[in-house]
Coordinates of C-alpha atoms in Angstrom, one line a residue:
X1 CA 199.7 -18.8 120.9
X2 CA 200.0 -22.1 122.6
X3 CA 198.5 -23.7 119.5
X4 CA 201.1 -22.1 117.4
X5 CA 203.9 -23.2 119.7
X6 CA 202.5 -26.8 119.7
X7 CA 202.3 -26.7 115.9
X8 CA 205.9 -25.4 115.6
X9 CA 207.2 -28.0 118.0
X10 CA 205.3 -30.7 116.1
X11 CA 206.9 -29.6 112.8
X12 CA 210.3 -29.7 114.4
X13 CA 209.7 -33.2 115.6
X14 CA 208.6 -34.3 112.2
X15 CA 211.7 -32.7 110.6
X16 CA 213.9 -34.4 113.1
X17 CA 212.3 -37.8 112.5
X18 CA 212.6 -37.4 108.7
X19 CA 216.3 -36.4 109.1
X20 CA 217.1 -39.4 111.2
X21 CA 215.2 -41.7 108.8
X22 CA 217.1 -40.4 105.8
X23 CA 220.4 -40.7 107.7
X24 CA 219.6 -44.4 108.6
X25 CA 218.5 -45.1 105.0
X26 CA 221.7 -43.6 103.6
X27 CA 223.7 -45.6 106.1
X28 CA 221.9 -48.8 105.2
X29 CA 222.4 -48.0 101.5
X30 CA 226.2 -47.5 101.9
X31 CA 225.9 -43.7 101.6
X32 CA 227.1 -42.7 105.0
X33 CA 230.0 -40.7 103.4
X34 CA 233.6 -40.2 104.5
X35 CA 233.6 -42.9 107.2
X36 CA 232.3 -45.6 105.0
X37 CA 233.5 -47.4 101.9
X38 CA 230.9 -49.3 99.9
X39 CA 232.3 -52.0 97.7
X40 CA 230.3 -53.9 95.0
X41 CA 232.1 -57.1 94.0
X42 CA 231.7 -60.6 92.7
X43 CA 230.8 -63.2 95.4
X44 CA 233.9 -64.7 97.2
X45 CA 236.2 -62.5 95.2
X46 CA 238.4 -61.0 98.0
X47 CA 240.1 -62.5 101.1
X48 CA 237.9 -61.4 104.0
X49 CA 241.1 -60.9 106.1
X50 CA 242.1 -58.1 103.6
X51 CA 238.8 -56.3 104.2
X52 CA 239.4 -56.4 108.0
X53 CA 243.0 -55.3 107.5
X54 CA 241.9 -52.4 105.3
X55 CA 239.3 -51.3 107.9
X56 CA 241.9 -51.4 110.7
X57 CA 244.5 -49.5 108.7
X58 CA 242.2 -46.9 107.1
X59 CA 239.6 -46.4 109.8
X60 CA 236.8 -46.9 107.2
X61 CA 233.8 -49.1 107.8
X62 CA 233.5 -51.3 104.7
X63 CA 230.0 -52.1 103.4
X64 CA 230.5 -55.1 101.1
X65 CA 227.8 -56.2 98.6
X66 CA 228.1 -58.9 95.9
X67 CA 226.7 -59.5 92.4
X68 CA 226.6 -62.7 90.3
X69 CA 226.9 -61.2 86.8
X70 CA 228.3 -58.1 85.0
X71 CA 224.8 -57.4 83.8
X72 CA 223.2 -57.4 87.3
X73 CA 225.9 -55.1 88.5
X74 CA 225.4 -52.7 85.6
X75 CA 221.7 -52.5 86.1
X76 CA 221.8 -51.8 89.8
X77 CA 224.4 -49.1 89.4
X78 CA 222.5 -47.6 86.5
X79 CA 219.3 -47.5 88.5
X80 CA 221.0 -45.8 91.4
X81 CA 219.9 -46.1 95.0
X82 CA 223.1 -47.3 96.5
X83 CA 226.2 -45.1 96.0
X84 CA 229.0 -47.6 95.4
X85 CA 232.5 -46.3 95.9
X86 CA 234.2 -49.3 94.2
X87 CA 233.0 -52.0 91.8
X88 CA 234.9 -54.6 89.8
X89 CA 233.5 -55.3 86.4
X90 CA 235.0 -57.3 83.5
X91 CA 236.6 -55.7 80.5
X92 CA 233.6 -55.6 78.1
X93 CA 231.3 -54.2 80.8
X94 CA 233.9 -51.5 81.6
X95 CA 233.7 -50.5 77.9
X96 CA 229.9 -50.3 78.2
X97 CA 230.0 -48.3 81.4
X98 CA 232.5 -45.9 79.8
X99 CA 230.1 -45.4 76.9
X100 CA 227.2 -44.8 79.3
X101 CA 229.4 -42.3 81.2
X102 CA 228.9 -44.2 84.5
X103 CA 232.5 -44.1 85.6
X104 CA 234.8 -41.4 87.1
X105 CA 238.2 -41.0 85.4
X106 CA 241.1 -42.3 87.4
X107 CA 243.5 -39.6 88.7
X108 CA 246.8 -41.3 88.3
X109 CA 248.5 -38.8 90.5
X110 CA 246.6 -40.3 93.5
X111 CA 247.8 -43.8 92.7
X112 CA 250.6 -45.5 94.6
X113 CA 251.9 -48.8 93.2
X114 CA 250.6 -48.8 89.6
X115 CA 254.2 -49.5 88.6
X116 CA 253.7 -53.0 90.2
X117 CA 251.3 -54.0 87.5
X118 CA 252.7 -56.1 84.6
X119 CA 252.8 -53.9 81.5
X120 CA 251.0 -56.6 79.5
X121 CA 247.9 -55.8 81.5
X122 CA 248.0 -52.0 81.2
X123 CA 246.8 -49.8 78.3
X124 CA 244.5 -52.5 76.8
X125 CA 242.0 -51.9 74.1
X126 CA 239.0 -51.8 76.4
X127 CA 240.5 -48.9 78.4
X128 CA 243.5 -47.2 76.8
X129 CA 245.9 -45.6 79.2
X130 CA 243.8 -47.1 82.0
X131 CA 241.7 -43.9 82.2
X132 CA 238.9 -45.6 84.1
X133 CA 240.1 -48.9 85.5
X134 CA 242.9 -50.6 87.5
X135 CA 243.7 -54.3 87.0
X136 CA 242.5 -56.6 89.7
X137 CA 242.5 -60.2 88.4
X138 CA 242.9 -62.0 85.1
X139 CA 242.4 -65.5 83.8
X140 CA 241.2 -67.8 81.0
X141 CA 238.3 -70.0 80.0
X142 CA 239.2 -73.6 79.5
X143 CA 238.4 -77.3 80.0
X144 CA 238.8 -79.2 83.3
X145 CA 238.8 -83.0 83.1
X146 CA 239.1 -86.0 85.4
X147 CA 241.9 -88.5 84.5
X148 CA 239.9 -91.4 86.1
X149 CA 237.3 -91.1 83.3
X150 CA 239.4 -89.9 80.4
X151 CA 243.1 -90.4 79.6
X152 CA 245.7 -87.7 80.3
X153 CA 246.3 -85.4 77.3
X154 CA 243.2 -86.7 75.5
X155 CA 241.6 -83.3 76.0
X156 CA 243.5 -80.5 74.2
X157 CA 240.9 -78.9 71.9
X158 CA 237.3 -77.6 72.1
X159 CA 236.4 -80.3 69.5
X160 CA 237.3 -82.9 72.1
X161 CA 234.1 -82.0 73.9
X162 CA 232.2 -83.6 71.0
X163 CA 233.8 -87.0 71.4
X164 CA 231.2 -89.8 71.5
X165 CA 232.7 -91.4 74.6
X166 CA 231.8 -88.3 76.5
X167 CA 228.0 -88.9 76.1
X168 CA 226.2 -87.3 79.1
X169 CA 229.5 -86.4 80.7
X170 CA 230.1 -82.7 79.8
X171 CA 229.1 -79.8 82.0
X172 CA 228.9 -76.3 80.5
X173 CA 229.0 -73.0 82.2
X174 CA 225.8 -71.1 82.0
X175 CA 226.9 -68.2 79.8
X176 CA 226.0 -67.2 76.3
X177 CA 229.4 -65.5 75.5
X178 CA 231.3 -68.5 76.9
X179 CA 229.3 -71.3 75.2
X180 CA 228.8 -69.6 71.8
X181 CA 232.4 -68.4 72.1
X182 CA 233.9 -71.9 72.5
X183 CA 231.9 -73.1 69.5
X184 CA 233.1 -70.1 67.4
X185 CA 236.7 -70.8 68.4
X186 CA 236.4 -74.4 67.5
X187 CA 235.4 -73.3 64.0
X188 CA 238.3 -70.9 63.7
X189 CA 236.1 -67.8 64.2
X190 CA 236.4 -64.9 66.7
X191 CA 234.5 -65.2 69.9
X192 CA 233.4 -61.6 69.2
X193 CA 232.0 -62.5 65.8
X194 CA 229.1 -60.3 64.4
X195 CA 228.9 -62.5 61.3
X196 CA 225.4 -64.0 61.3
X197 CA 226.6 -67.0 59.2
X198 CA 229.4 -67.8 61.6
X199 CA 227.0 -67.5 64.6
X200 CA 224.5 -69.8 62.9
X201 CA 227.3 -72.3 62.2
X202 CA 228.4 -72.2 65.8
X203 CA 224.9 -72.8 67.1
X204 CA 224.3 -75.7 64.7
X205 CA 227.5 -77.2 65.9
X206 CA 226.5 -76.7 69.5
X207 CA 223.2 -78.5 68.8
X208 CA 225.3 -81.6 67.9
X209 CA 226.9 -81.4 71.3
X210 CA 223.6 -81.9 73.2
X211 CA 224.0 -85.7 73.6
X212 CA 227.2 -85.1 75.6
X213 CA 225.9 -82.3 77.8
X214 CA 225.0 -83.4 81.3
X215 CA 224.1 -80.0 82.6
X216 CA 224.4 -76.3 82.1
X217 CA 225.2 -74.7 85.4
X218 CA 227.2 -72.0 87.2
X219 CA 229.0 -72.3 90.5
X220 CA 227.8 -75.8 91.0
X221 CA 230.4 -77.0 88.5
X222 CA 233.0 -76.9 91.3
X223 CA 231.1 -79.3 93.5
X224 CA 230.2 -81.6 90.7
X225 CA 233.8 -81.9 89.4
X226 CA 235.3 -82.3 92.9
X227 CA 232.8 -85.0 93.7
X228 CA 233.6 -86.7 90.4
X229 CA 230.0 -86.5 89.1
X230 CA 231.1 -85.6 85.6
X231 CA 234.2 -86.3 83.5
X232 CA 234.6 -82.9 81.8
X233 CA 233.5 -79.3 82.3
X234 CA 234.0 -75.9 80.8
X235 CA 235.0 -73.4 83.5
X236 CA 237.2 -70.4 84.4
X237 CA 240.8 -70.7 85.5
X238 CA 240.3 -69.5 89.0
X239 CA 237.4 -71.9 89.6
X240 CA 239.6 -74.7 88.1
X241 CA 242.4 -73.8 90.5
X242 CA 240.1 -74.4 93.5
X243 CA 238.9 -77.7 92.1
X244 CA 242.5 -78.9 91.5
X245 CA 243.4 -78.4 95.1
X246 CA 240.5 -80.5 96.2
X247 CA 240.9 -83.4 93.7
X248 CA 244.3 -84.6 92.4
X249 CA 242.7 -86.3 89.4
X250 CA 241.5 -83.0 87.8
X251 CA 243.5 -81.2 85.1
X252 CA 242.9 -77.8 83.5
X253 CA 243.5 -77.2 79.8
X254 CA 243.5 -74.0 77.7
X255 CA 242.5 -75.1 74.1
X256 CA 245.4 -74.4 71.7
X257 CA 243.2 -72.9 69.0
X258 CA 242.1 -70.1 71.3
X259 CA 239.8 -69.1 74.1
X260 CA 238.8 -66.2 76.3
X261 CA 241.3 -64.1 78.1
X262 CA 239.4 -62.0 80.6
X263 CA 240.3 -59.1 83.0
X264 CA 238.4 -57.8 86.0
X265 CA 239.4 -54.3 86.9
X266 CA 238.6 -51.9 89.8
X267 CA 236.5 -48.8 88.8
X268 CA 235.0 -45.9 90.6
X269 CA 231.3 -45.4 89.7
X270 CA 230.2 -41.8 89.0
X271 CA 227.8 -41.9 91.9
X272 CA 230.6 -42.7 94.5
X273 CA 230.4 -40.7 97.7
X274 CA 233.8 -41.5 99.3
X275 CA 236.3 -40.7 96.5
X276 CA 239.3 -40.5 98.9
X277 CA 238.3 -43.9 100.3
X278 CA 238.1 -45.3 96.8
X279 CA 241.8 -44.4 96.1
X280 CA 242.9 -45.6 99.5
X281 CA 241.4 -49.0 98.7
X282 CA 242.9 -49.1 95.2
X283 CA 246.3 -48.3 96.6
X284 CA 245.8 -50.9 99.3
X285 CA 245.2 -53.6 96.7
X286 CA 248.1 -52.4 94.6
X287 CA 250.5 -53.3 97.4
X288 CA 252.3 -56.5 96.5
X289 CA 251.8 -58.3 99.8
X290 CA 248.0 -57.7 99.7
X291 CA 247.7 -58.6 96.0
X292 CA 249.7 -61.9 96.6
X293 CA 247.5 -62.7 99.7
X294 CA 244.4 -62.1 97.6
X295 CA 245.6 -64.2 94.7
X296 CA 246.6 -67.2 96.9
X297 CA 243.2 -67.0 98.6
X298 CA 241.0 -66.6 95.4
X299 CA 243.0 -68.8 93.0
X300 CA 242.8 -66.4 90.0
X301 CA 245.9 -64.8 88.4
X302 CA 247.3 -61.6 89.8
X303 CA 248.4 -58.9 87.3
X304 CA 250.7 -57.5 90.0
X305 CA 254.2 -58.7 88.8
X306 CA 255.8 -58.0 92.3
X307 CA 253.0 -60.0 94.0
X308 CA 253.5 -62.9 91.6
X309 CA 257.1 -63.2 92.9
X310 CA 255.7 -63.5 96.4
X311 CA 253.5 -66.5 95.6
X312 CA 254.5 -70.1 96.2
X313 CA 256.5 -71.4 93.2
X314 CA 254.0 -74.1 92.6
X315 CA 251.4 -71.4 91.9
X316 CA 253.5 -68.8 90.0
X317 CA 255.2 -71.4 87.8
X318 CA 252.0 -73.3 86.9
X319 CA 251.3 -72.5 83.2
X320 CA 247.7 -73.6 83.5
X321 CA 247.1 -70.4 85.4
X322 CA 250.0 -68.2 84.4
X323 CA 250.3 -69.1 80.7
X324 CA 253.2 -67.9 78.7
X325 CA 253.1 -65.3 75.9
X326 CA 252.8 -67.9 73.2
X327 CA 249.6 -69.2 74.7
X328 CA 248.2 -65.7 75.5
X329 CA 248.6 -64.5 71.9
X330 CA 246.0 -67.1 70.8
X331 CA 243.5 -65.8 73.4
X332 CA 240.8 -63.1 72.9
X333 CA 239.3 -60.5 75.2
X334 CA 235.5 -60.1 75.1
X335 CA 234.4 -56.9 73.5
X336 CA 231.2 -55.0 74.1
X337 CA 228.9 -56.4 71.4
X338 CA 226.3 -53.7 71.7
X339 CA 222.6 -54.3 72.5
X340 CA 221.7 -55.8 69.1
X341 CA 224.4 -58.6 69.0
X342 CA 224.2 -59.3 72.8
X343 CA 220.6 -60.0 72.2
X344 CA 221.4 -62.3 69.3
X345 CA 224.0 -64.2 71.4
X346 CA 221.5 -64.6 74.2
X347 CA 218.8 -65.8 71.8
X348 CA 221.0 -68.4 70.1
X349 CA 222.2 -69.6 73.5
X350 CA 218.5 -70.0 74.6
X351 CA 217.8 -71.9 71.4
X352 CA 220.7 -74.3 72.2
X353 CA 219.4 -74.8 75.7
X354 CA 215.9 -75.5 74.4
X355 CA 217.2 -77.8 71.7
X356 CA 218.6 -80.0 74.5
X357 CA 215.1 -80.6 75.8

């Protein structure tokens, strides 16, 4: 009997240890449930003070993790493991996640403040009726240049990147869609082209840019341009805004012939555990004072029309970052190309990078 009792007690101890281990694992993985909200976002893409404010107001503990590309975010959520309650993908990735049935539909009855969003940024092609996503930030892809090295107004078009006087003085962002897209736009083609002849022509033209390319980098562009280590760079508007505040000789241009208009939206992954917390966070970020604080801290453009009015006039009136409708109508949103053509874009971009060597 004593042996049976010892065995029974031993089994209970093992069960207790396993239970505590699973609980700790879930807690570490952001799966602790109703008291925790797990957010998966781009690096440095929210004012940390807002996270603290949300925690204080809501009573939730926020687990905040970051990713550096839409593709990395997609893969991690698809593989499972961490139950993210909120993530913030770009428009073409939202399309892909919808197709893969990775998102929960948004219950608009639970939203407070959607009317604050500018109608121009609602009901877009990548998510009609905003069934799965709520606007967070938007912006453009353009050219930043230093007037100490190149005259004002001498950079207006993508073709200007090919000027001989810019030899070894152009920095490109490390992205296939961005670099192939600017070359496609310079030729008058769509940056979502699936025409093999157009893609070949864009790559051939890029190969002629190699003598001007100093480097193909990512976040380092900010430091290089602020420190005046290059004359020109291709970058996103929010990154450019940060650079401009640090160096008065820098200027941002959206090429007149067209460029990328991008949107990052809040979504709720299908594996989310804290659904109520997800809506509480969305509604928190829809409040104009919070959206304005976030926009001023990050530098990207807010889609919240009430928040825009709360921003300093030098920000909200700056058409480099809040372009008018005439400029916007020449811009394109990235579409989900599908696996085949995404692979083609990546291969052609790799060819270009290897051609440089």
